[in-house]
Short mmCIF file of C-alpha atoms in Angstrom, two decimals:
data_model
loop_
_atom_site.label_atom_id
_atom_site.label_comp_id
_atom_site.label_asym_id
_atom_site.label_seq_id
_atom_site.Cartn_x
_atom_site.Cartn_y
_atom_site.Cartn_z
CA UNK P 10 32.78 26.79 -128.90
CA UNK P 11 29.22 26.98 -130.23
CA UNK P 12 27.32 29.61 -128.35
CA UNK P 13 24.63 32.23 -128.21
CA UNK P 14 25.96 35.30 -126.42
CA UNK P 15 23.70 37.85 -124.79
CA UNK P 16 24.68 41.19 -123.29
CA UNK P 17 24.16 42.54 -120.76
CA UNK P 18 23.54 39.57 -118.48
CA UNK P 19 22.12 41.78 -115.76
CA UNK P 20 20.66 45.26 -116.04
CA UNK P 21 18.74 47.58 -113.76
CA UNK P 22 17.22 50.58 -115.51
CA UNK P 23 14.47 53.14 -115.06
CA UNK P 24 11.16 53.57 -116.81
CA UNK P 25 11.45 55.17 -120.21
CA UNK P 26 15.20 54.83 -120.72
CA UNK P 27 15.79 53.09 -124.05
CA UNK P 28 17.90 49.97 -123.93
CA UNK P 29 19.16 47.26 -126.24
CA UNK P 30 19.95 43.67 -125.35
CA UNK P 31 22.35 42.22 -127.87
CA UNK P 32 22.36 38.63 -129.08
CA UNK P 33 25.00 37.01 -131.25
CA UNK P 34 25.40 33.39 -132.37
CA UNK P 35 28.51 31.83 -133.93
CA UNK P 36 26.88 28.75 -135.47
CA UNK P 37 25.67 30.24 -138.76
CA UNK P 38 22.10 29.55 -137.64
CA UNK P 39 19.29 30.72 -139.88
CA UNK P 40 16.57 31.13 -137.27
CA UNK P 41 16.73 33.34 -134.16
CA UNK P 42 14.18 34.19 -131.51
CA UNK P 43 13.66 36.10 -128.29
CA UNK P 44 11.77 34.74 -125.28
CA UNK P 45 10.91 36.11 -121.88
CA UNK P 46 10.54 33.88 -118.84
CA UNK P 47 8.37 34.92 -115.91
CA UNK P 48 7.44 32.97 -112.78
CA UNK P 49 4.14 31.16 -113.25
CA UNK P 50 3.98 32.04 -116.95
CA UNK P 51 6.83 30.06 -118.43
CA UNK P 52 8.67 30.93 -121.61
CA UNK P 53 6.85 33.18 -124.07
CA UNK P 54 8.07 34.19 -127.48
CA UNK P 55 8.53 37.90 -128.17
CA UNK P 56 9.85 38.06 -131.75
CA UNK P 57 11.50 35.71 -134.16
CA UNK P 58 13.49 35.89 -137.38
CA UNK P 59 13.48 33.25 -140.10
CA UNK P 60 16.49 34.83 -141.81
CA UNK P 61 18.27 38.11 -142.46
CA UNK P 62 15.82 41.00 -142.85
CA UNK P 63 12.86 38.70 -142.02
CA UNK P 64 11.29 39.22 -138.60
CA UNK P 65 7.85 38.59 -137.15
CA UNK P 66 5.90 38.95 -133.93
CA UNK P 67 5.62 36.18 -131.40
CA UNK P 68 3.06 35.93 -128.61
CA UNK P 69 4.06 39.00 -126.57
CA UNK P 70 5.63 41.61 -128.90
CA UNK P 71 4.17 44.80 -127.34
CA UNK P 72 6.86 47.22 -126.19
CA UNK P 73 9.69 45.51 -128.07
CA UNK P 74 11.45 45.91 -131.39
CA UNK P 75 13.98 43.74 -133.18
CA UNK P 76 16.13 43.85 -136.27
CA UNK P 77 18.12 41.27 -138.22
CA UNK P 78 20.63 43.05 -140.41
CA UNK P 79 23.25 40.30 -140.15
CA UNK P 80 22.79 36.58 -139.82
CA UNK P 81 24.66 36.32 -136.53
CA UNK P 82 23.03 39.21 -134.64
CA UNK P 83 19.49 39.71 -133.39
CA UNK P 84 19.22 42.62 -130.93
CA UNK P 85 16.14 43.22 -128.77
CA UNK P 86 15.22 46.87 -128.32
CA UNK P 87 13.06 48.30 -125.57
CA UNK P 88 12.25 51.82 -126.73
CA UNK P 89 10.56 52.94 -123.51
CA UNK P 90 10.85 50.23 -120.88
CA UNK P 91 8.16 49.85 -118.25
CA UNK P 92 8.12 47.85 -114.99
CA UNK P 93 6.04 45.08 -116.56
CA UNK P 94 9.02 44.34 -118.81
CA UNK P 95 11.03 43.26 -115.78
CA UNK P 96 11.86 39.69 -116.71
CA UNK P 97 14.47 37.12 -117.66
CA UNK P 98 15.14 37.28 -121.39
CA UNK P 99 16.55 34.52 -123.56
CA UNK P 100 17.81 34.65 -127.09
CA UNK P 101 17.76 31.36 -128.99
CA UNK P 102 18.75 30.10 -132.42
CA UNK P 103 18.33 27.04 -134.59
CA UNK P 104 20.16 25.85 -137.66
CA UNK P 105 17.25 25.93 -140.04
CA UNK P 106 14.03 27.87 -140.29
CA UNK P 107 12.42 24.52 -141.11
CA UNK P 108 13.36 23.08 -137.73
CA UNK P 109 12.72 25.80 -135.20
CA UNK P 110 11.88 23.57 -132.26
CA UNK P 111 15.44 22.47 -131.56
CA UNK P 112 16.72 25.68 -130.09
CA UNK P 113 20.12 26.65 -128.76
CA UNK P 114 19.59 29.17 -125.94
CA UNK P 115 21.80 31.89 -124.57
CA UNK P 116 22.52 32.25 -120.87
CA UNK P 117 19.83 34.85 -120.34
CA UNK P 118 19.62 38.55 -119.51
CA UNK P 119 17.93 39.55 -116.29
CA UNK P 120 16.31 42.95 -116.68
CA UNK P 121 14.80 45.03 -113.90
CA UNK P 122 12.85 48.19 -114.79
CA UNK P 123 12.22 50.55 -111.86
CA UNK J 30 -5.03 28.04 -128.83
CA UNK J 31 -2.18 25.62 -128.17
CA UNK J 32 -1.89 24.53 -124.54
CA UNK J 33 0.74 22.59 -122.63
CA UNK J 34 0.29 21.40 -119.06
CA UNK J 35 3.11 19.78 -117.15
CA UNK J 36 2.75 17.74 -113.99
CA UNK J 37 3.77 17.56 -111.30
CA UNK J 38 5.01 21.10 -110.75
CA UNK J 39 7.75 19.77 -108.50
CA UNK J 40 9.08 16.30 -107.78
CA UNK J 41 11.54 15.14 -105.19
CA UNK J 42 13.20 11.75 -105.67
CA UNK J 43 15.82 9.75 -103.90
CA UNK J 44 18.84 8.78 -105.96
CA UNK J 45 17.95 5.62 -107.86
CA UNK J 46 14.17 6.11 -107.53
CA UNK J 47 12.72 6.01 -111.04
CA UNK J 48 9.73 8.18 -112.00
CA UNK J 49 7.97 9.94 -114.86
CA UNK J 50 7.12 13.52 -115.72
CA UNK J 51 3.97 14.26 -117.68
CA UNK J 52 3.29 16.75 -120.46
CA UNK J 53 -0.32 17.00 -121.66
CA UNK J 54 -0.96 19.05 -124.75
CA UNK J 55 -3.69 20.47 -126.97
CA UNK J 56 -2.57 21.60 -130.39
CA UNK J 57 -4.03 21.81 -133.86
CA UNK J 58 -1.77 19.68 -136.00
CA UNK J 59 1.30 18.73 -134.00
CA UNK J 60 4.55 19.28 -135.91
CA UNK J 61 6.74 18.32 -132.99
CA UNK J 62 6.98 17.98 -129.21
CA UNK J 63 10.23 19.02 -127.56
CA UNK J 64 11.80 18.39 -124.18
CA UNK J 65 14.32 20.75 -122.64
CA UNK J 66 16.30 20.79 -119.43
CA UNK J 67 16.96 24.05 -117.58
CA UNK J 68 19.48 24.43 -114.77
CA UNK J 69 19.15 27.37 -112.35
CA UNK J 70 20.52 30.56 -113.87
CA UNK J 71 20.99 28.98 -117.30
CA UNK J 72 19.17 28.87 -120.59
CA UNK J 73 17.18 25.77 -121.53
CA UNK J 74 19.11 22.92 -123.12
CA UNK J 75 17.48 20.86 -125.87
CA UNK J 76 16.99 17.16 -125.08
CA UNK J 77 14.54 15.45 -127.47
CA UNK J 78 12.17 15.91 -130.38
CA UNK J 79 9.17 13.63 -130.86
CA UNK J 80 7.10 13.84 -134.02
CA UNK J 81 4.40 11.19 -133.91
CA UNK J 82 2.47 9.02 -131.47
CA UNK J 83 4.37 5.90 -130.50
CA UNK J 84 7.77 7.47 -130.99
CA UNK J 85 10.40 7.11 -128.26
CA UNK J 86 13.81 8.72 -127.74
CA UNK J 87 16.46 7.88 -125.16
CA UNK J 88 19.49 9.59 -123.75
CA UNK J 89 21.37 8.15 -120.79
CA UNK J 90 18.82 7.85 -117.95
CA UNK J 91 16.08 9.72 -119.82
CA UNK J 92 13.46 8.32 -122.16
CA UNK J 93 10.75 10.41 -123.81
CA UNK J 94 7.56 8.92 -125.20
CA UNK J 95 4.63 10.41 -127.10
CA UNK J 96 0.93 9.63 -127.44
CA UNK J 97 -1.75 11.67 -129.20
CA UNK J 98 -2.50 13.64 -126.03
CA UNK J 99 0.59 13.55 -123.87
CA UNK J 100 4.26 12.90 -123.54
CA UNK J 101 6.18 11.33 -120.70
CA UNK J 102 9.76 11.85 -119.68
CA UNK J 103 10.85 8.73 -117.84
CA UNK J 104 13.85 9.03 -115.56
CA UNK J 105 15.48 5.73 -114.67
CA UNK J 106 17.69 5.48 -111.57
CA UNK J 107 18.20 9.24 -111.37
CA UNK J 108 21.33 10.84 -109.97
CA UNK J 109 21.65 14.20 -108.19
CA UNK J 110 23.04 15.73 -111.39
CA UNK J 111 19.66 15.09 -113.03
CA UNK J 112 18.18 17.78 -110.77
CA UNK J 113 16.82 20.55 -112.99
CA UNK J 114 13.61 21.96 -114.36
CA UNK J 115 12.31 19.99 -117.33
CA UNK J 116 10.33 21.90 -119.93
CA UNK J 117 8.01 20.54 -122.57
CA UNK J 118 7.04 22.49 -125.69
CA UNK J 119 4.79 21.86 -128.68
CA UNK J 120 4.89 23.29 -132.16
CA UNK J 121 2.05 23.57 -134.64
CA UNK J 122 3.35 26.13 -137.12
CA UNK J 123 6.88 26.69 -138.40
CA UNK J 124 7.92 29.26 -135.88
CA UNK J 125 6.21 29.44 -132.53
CA UNK J 126 6.80 27.05 -129.67
CA UNK J 127 4.32 26.86 -126.82
CA UNK J 128 6.10 25.94 -123.61
CA UNK J 129 4.72 24.40 -120.47
CA UNK J 130 5.61 25.84 -117.09
CA UNK J 131 7.97 23.00 -116.31
CA UNK J 132 8.55 20.35 -113.67
CA UNK J 133 11.22 21.09 -111.09
CA UNK J 134 13.04 17.85 -110.26
CA UNK J 135 15.21 17.46 -107.20
CA UNK J 136 17.16 14.23 -106.76
CA UNK J 137 18.61 13.71 -103.31
CA UNK J 138 21.70 11.56 -102.68
#
């Protein structure tokens, strides 16, 4: 089954405790991206990756890091989480970096930072 | 700055009552306009891509249309299973999508 898998799905943590949200896709997609979704603000892009070892900032990259060492994986790292990073996070992928609007989304990871 | 405004914010329909959702956009050089459906607790699901004014796409009870300033998602004879939040997004460059805040649709039996 084609899917984008995120872990953990739910996490409660405390300010300053480093965490990683993993994302893996099994569709051999070239392009991957992270979004956060907040009430009243909609979906906003955090980081994206056009291909292995190629990453770039989206609209709201502050406080986040990413890496793309393998095609299938695109982890999101919060080095020192703060309460304003409490959000619903989605990883997404698309087949080609030339067609990045047709995204396949994961189920989401709900993060609460106390 | 690219902007996407969706209206209404919420819409309640009776089963079989057709209606339209609106997506107004401002973008420098539209590469594509995308419609997604999002069910509660799930990630968005891709529905349609529209590239140029006058283009239309259909899928079951949904039809998306595009003009130079807005897109409409027409829902014909909706069923309760069409209840979801519908998201519109525009793309100018090769990477970033700008999403609207969505229209929450509730279809009652």
